[in-house]
Amino acid sequence: LAKTTQPISMDSYEGQEVNITCSHNNIATNDYITWYQQFPSQGPRFIIQGYKTKVTNEVASLFIPADRKSSTLSLPRVSLSDTAVYYCLVGDMGGSTLGRLYFGRGTQLTVWP
Amino acid sequence: SAVISQKPSRDICQRGTSLTIQCQVDSQVTMMFWYRQQPGQSLTLIATANQGSEATYESGFVIDKFPISRPNLTFSTLTVSNMSPEDSSIYLCSVEKVTEAFFGQGTRLTVV
């Protein structure tokens, strides 16, 4: 399983765009990149998933360069409620590893008024 | 999607005792997963529970300490046995739907 490296913490202000980068140098051909968000006293929640280039949903965008050795989660116009820990996970979406998630340390994002 | 209910939401237990955590899913799933999140830490996978077979444990976790039951496709239990203060953590149940994982709210366990 590919190991991931993220900043431990980030600070932002309301209304700004936040970009969190994750490094995964030994990502495998079959691996997808998935981001989860966790609020205090809650389980993680799926944000976005991608394999290459760019993926966008109603919550965030995920940018993946051609070499796939890193990825960037982009949160547009953050609010106080986006304060949470964000986890980047890399893994094969099929086979025996399906559902077995290995979390790194995550990035604590704090949004200030 | 999937809705997961965990019971209890929190508990304070005496060392040496055991606690059984229940996890109920609103739909049938093949595999259910149990995680531990120690204070200020990330999530660590404990085991994978399949219906009709013994759970598969990750390195560092053993069945005697964390016995798991999976009686049907919507329910599982995790028991934390012979507890010590080091077992104080949040325990979370999870299921996978397509390629997205869904988590319960967790059980916050404090061992005194």
XYZ file of N, CA and C in Angstrom, chain A residues 3-105:
309
model
N 2.334 4.703 0.835
C 2.351 5.578 1.997
C 2.074 6.993 1.545
N 1.378 7.739 2.380
C 1.051 9.113 2.036
C 1.675 10.071 3.035
N 1.995 11.264 2.559
C 2.551 12.324 3.390
C 1.756 13.590 3.164
N 1.272 14.159 4.270
C 0.491 15.392 4.215
C 1.031 16.357 5.256
N 0.753 17.654 5.078
C 1.098 18.586 6.159
C 0.277 18.252 7.398
N 0.870 18.426 8.545
C 0.171 18.107 9.783
C -0.964 19.081 10.051
N -0.749 20.335 9.707
C -1.781 21.340 9.971
C -1.722 22.464 8.942
N -2.863 23.108 8.788
C -2.976 24.275 7.914
C -3.980 25.230 8.529
N -3.767 26.508 8.294
C -4.698 27.538 8.750
C -5.191 28.334 7.554
N -6.427 28.759 7.642
C -6.994 29.584 6.586
C -8.040 30.504 7.198
N -8.544 31.414 6.381
C -9.599 32.311 6.805
C -10.846 32.041 5.966
N -11.953 32.391 6.526
C -13.212 32.195 5.822
C -13.176 32.849 4.442
N -13.738 32.163 3.477
C -13.826 32.705 2.132
C -12.639 32.414 1.244
N -11.561 31.922 1.824
C -10.383 31.624 1.029
C -10.462 30.231 0.432
N -9.666 29.999 -0.594
C -9.524 28.673 -1.161
C -8.370 27.968 -0.445
N -8.589 26.725 -0.104
C -7.565 25.954 0.594
C -7.133 24.781 -0.279
N -5.840 24.618 -0.404
C -5.285 23.492 -1.159
C -4.420 22.640 -0.240
N -4.757 21.391 -0.108
C -3.991 20.464 0.728
C -3.342 19.442 -0.204
N -2.030 19.375 -0.146
C -1.306 18.468 -1.033
C -0.885 17.207 -0.295
N -0.990 16.106 -0.975
C -0.619 14.804 -0.436
C 0.406 14.158 -1.365
N 1.480 13.665 -0.790
C 2.505 12.967 -1.575
C 2.326 11.470 -1.443
N 2.409 10.774 -2.560
C 2.299 9.307 -2.563
C 3.204 8.788 -3.661
N 4.498 8.818 -3.393
C 5.508 8.538 -4.415
C 5.456 7.115 -4.966
N 5.015 6.159 -4.140
C 5.018 4.770 -4.606
C 3.615 4.264 -4.920
N 2.805 5.153 -5.445
C 1.448 4.760 -5.827
C 1.506 3.711 -6.930
N 0.638 2.716 -6.838
C 0.611 1.630 -7.814
C -0.381 1.930 -8.934
N -0.221 1.209 -10.013
C -1.051 1.442 -11.195
C -2.539 1.334 -10.888
N -2.921 0.401 -10.035
C -4.339 0.174 -9.740
C -4.882 1.056 -8.615
N -4.035 1.859 -8.022
C -4.455 2.656 -6.863
C -5.281 3.877 -7.255
N -6.286 4.130 -6.453
C -7.047 5.366 -6.519
C -6.646 6.252 -5.338
N -6.969 7.524 -5.443
C -6.693 8.481 -4.378
C -8.026 8.956 -3.817
N -8.169 8.836 -2.518
C -9.429 9.173 -1.867
C -9.170 10.095 -0.689
N -10.032 11.066 -0.517
C -9.928 11.995 0.606
C -11.152 11.863 1.506
N -10.868 11.861 2.812
C -11.915 11.818 3.816
C -11.769 13.016 4.749
N -12.896 13.399 5.325
C -12.958 14.514 6.268
C -13.473 13.979 7.590
N -12.864 14.408 8.676
C -13.341 13.973 9.989
C -13.486 15.160 10.921
N -14.697 15.304 11.445
C -14.979 16.287 12.482
C -14.790 15.621 13.840
N -14.542 16.417 14.874
C -14.408 15.839 16.214
C -15.653 15.040 16.603
N -15.414 13.915 17.216
C -16.481 13.038 17.712
C -17.361 12.466 16.609
N -16.827 12.397 15.413
C -17.543 11.767 14.307
C -16.604 10.846 13.542
N -17.203 9.906 12.814
C -16.396 9.073 11.936
C -16.029 9.834 10.675
N -15.000 9.398 9.969
C -14.615 10.068 8.716
C -15.735 10.030 7.689
N -15.727 11.032 6.831
C -16.730 11.117 5.773
C -16.038 11.277 4.439
N -16.469 10.521 3.452
C -15.901 10.569 2.112
C -16.101 11.956 1.502
N -15.020 12.488 0.891
C -15.135 13.768 0.199
C -15.080 13.576 -1.303
N -14.004 12.952 -1.781
C -13.780 12.873 -3.205
C -12.779 11.772 -3.508
N -12.861 11.260 -4.719
C -11.950 10.200 -5.143
C -11.587 10.382 -6.598
N -10.340 10.046 -6.948
C -9.926 10.172 -8.344
C -8.791 9.243 -8.697
N -8.575 9.103 -9.995
C -7.472 8.277 -10.484
C -6.420 9.122 -11.194
N -6.871 10.050 -12.026
C -5.934 10.946 -12.700
C -6.647 12.231 -13.098
N -5.895 13.188 -13.503
C -6.318 14.535 -13.930
C -7.123 15.225 -12.842
N -8.344 15.611 -13.158
C -9.109 16.431 -12.223
C -10.494 15.848 -12.014
N -10.901 15.868 -10.758
C -12.246 15.453 -10.396
C -12.874 16.570 -9.580
N -14.119 16.846 -9.836
C -14.815 17.904 -9.096
C -16.191 17.411 -8.698
N -16.565 17.718 -7.455
C -17.941 17.481 -7.025
C -18.448 18.729 -6.330
N -19.565 18.617 -5.653
C -20.190 19.795 -5.063
C -19.423 20.315 -3.846
N -18.484 19.515 -3.373
C -17.766 19.877 -2.156
C -16.349 20.340 -2.429
N -15.659 19.650 -3.350
C -14.231 19.894 -3.529
C -13.796 19.511 -4.933
N -12.530 19.832 -5.204
C -11.876 19.383 -6.441
C -10.617 18.624 -6.056
N -10.276 17.686 -6.899
C -9.073 16.881 -6.681
C -8.231 16.961 -7.947
N -6.997 17.421 -7.766
C -6.085 17.564 -8.891
C -4.999 16.507 -8.778
N -4.797 15.759 -9.844
C -3.800 14.695 -9.855
C -2.920 14.877 -11.090
N -1.623 15.122 -10.900
C -0.741 15.304 -12.053
C -0.530 13.990 -12.789
N 0.097 14.100 -13.946
C 0.253 12.939 -14.813
C 1.044 11.806 -14.148
N 2.037 12.136 -13.332
C 2.832 11.077 -12.716
C 2.145 10.460 -11.499
N 1.059 11.070 -11.034
C 0.217 10.574 -9.919
C 0.985 10.420 -8.620
N 2.123 11.025 -8.498
C 2.893 10.880 -7.258
C 2.457 11.862 -6.182
N 1.515 12.695 -6.510
C 0.939 13.594 -5.522
C -0.481 13.911 -5.940
N -1.205 14.530 -5.047
C -2.549 14.994 -5.372
C -2.860 16.197 -4.491
N -3.776 17.019 -4.955
C -4.140 18.219 -4.204
C -5.644 18.299 -4.064
N -6.077 18.374 -2.822
C -7.477 18.587 -2.515
C -7.704 20.084 -2.439
N -8.665 20.583 -3.190
C -8.960 22.003 -3.205
C -10.361 22.249 -2.660
N -10.422 23.066 -1.622
C -11.704 23.446 -1.004
C -11.958 24.907 -1.328
N -12.972 25.195 -2.124
C -13.225 26.590 -2.501
C -13.959 27.339 -1.393
N -13.547 28.537 -1.117
C -14.265 29.433 -0.211
C -14.658 28.718 1.094
N -13.660 28.392 1.875
C -13.927 27.648 3.099
C -14.698 28.489 4.107
N -15.400 27.784 4.980
C -16.121 28.408 6.080
C -15.643 27.782 7.388
N -16.122 28.334 8.488
C -15.719 27.816 9.799
C -16.043 26.330 9.932
N -17.116 25.912 9.293
C -17.554 24.523 9.402
C -16.650 23.549 8.637
N -15.705 24.059 7.895
C -14.747 23.191 7.205
C -13.561 22.834 8.089
N -13.522 23.383 9.289
C -12.481 23.019 10.248
C -12.630 21.541 10.595
N -11.597 20.775 10.259
C -11.667 19.321 10.398
C -10.292 18.740 10.084
N -10.178 17.435 10.247
C -8.986 16.721 9.812
C -9.281 16.106 8.454
N -8.347 16.261 7.534
C -8.511 15.746 6.171
C -7.462 14.663 5.924
N -7.937 13.512 5.511
C -7.071 12.365 5.275
C -6.992 12.044 3.783
N -5.788 11.806 3.334
C -5.539 11.344 1.972
C -5.212 9.852 2.043
N -5.918 9.043 1.277
C -5.671 7.604 1.267
C -5.430 7.148 -0.158
N -4.541 6.194 -0.297
C -4.225 5.639 -1.614
C -4.358 4.128 -1.527
N -5.101 3.548 -2.446
C -5.245 2.107 -2.421
C -6.035 1.586 -3.605
N -5.901 0.272 -3.795
C -6.627 -0.430 -4.829
C -8.091 -0.501 -4.426
N -8.976 -0.125 -5.307
C -10.390 -0.111 -4.980
C -11.049 -1.469 -5.160
N -10.292 -2.462 -5.497
C -10.877 -3.779 -5.666
C -10.073 -4.831 -4.947
N -10.461 -6.054 -5.098
C -9.687 -7.143 -4.537
C -9.758 -7.212 -3.033
N -8.756 -7.834 -2.459
C -8.758 -8.120 -1.038
C -8.611 -6.880 -0.178
N -8.160 -5.770 -0.765
C -7.961 -4.580 0.063
C -9.215 -3.717 0.118
N -10.259 -4.084 -0.618
C -11.464 -3.258 -0.660
C -12.017 -3.064 0.737
N -12.192 -1.816 1.105
C -12.771 -1.512 2.403
C -11.764 -1.422 3.527
N -10.590 -1.989 3.320
C -9.563 -1.941 4.355
C -8.747 -0.680 4.128
N -8.996 0.305 4.984
C -8.370 1.608 4.797
C -7.235 1.798 5.791
N -6.153 2.372 5.284
C -4.986 2.635 6.122
C -4.756 4.144 6.134
N -5.086 4.729 7.259
C -5.052 6.170 7.388
C -3.676 6.655 7.793
N -3.242 7.757 7.160
C -2.049 8.451 7.625
C -2.443 9.409 8.740
N -1.564 10.369 8.991
C -1.790 11.270 10.121
C -2.850 12.320 9.821
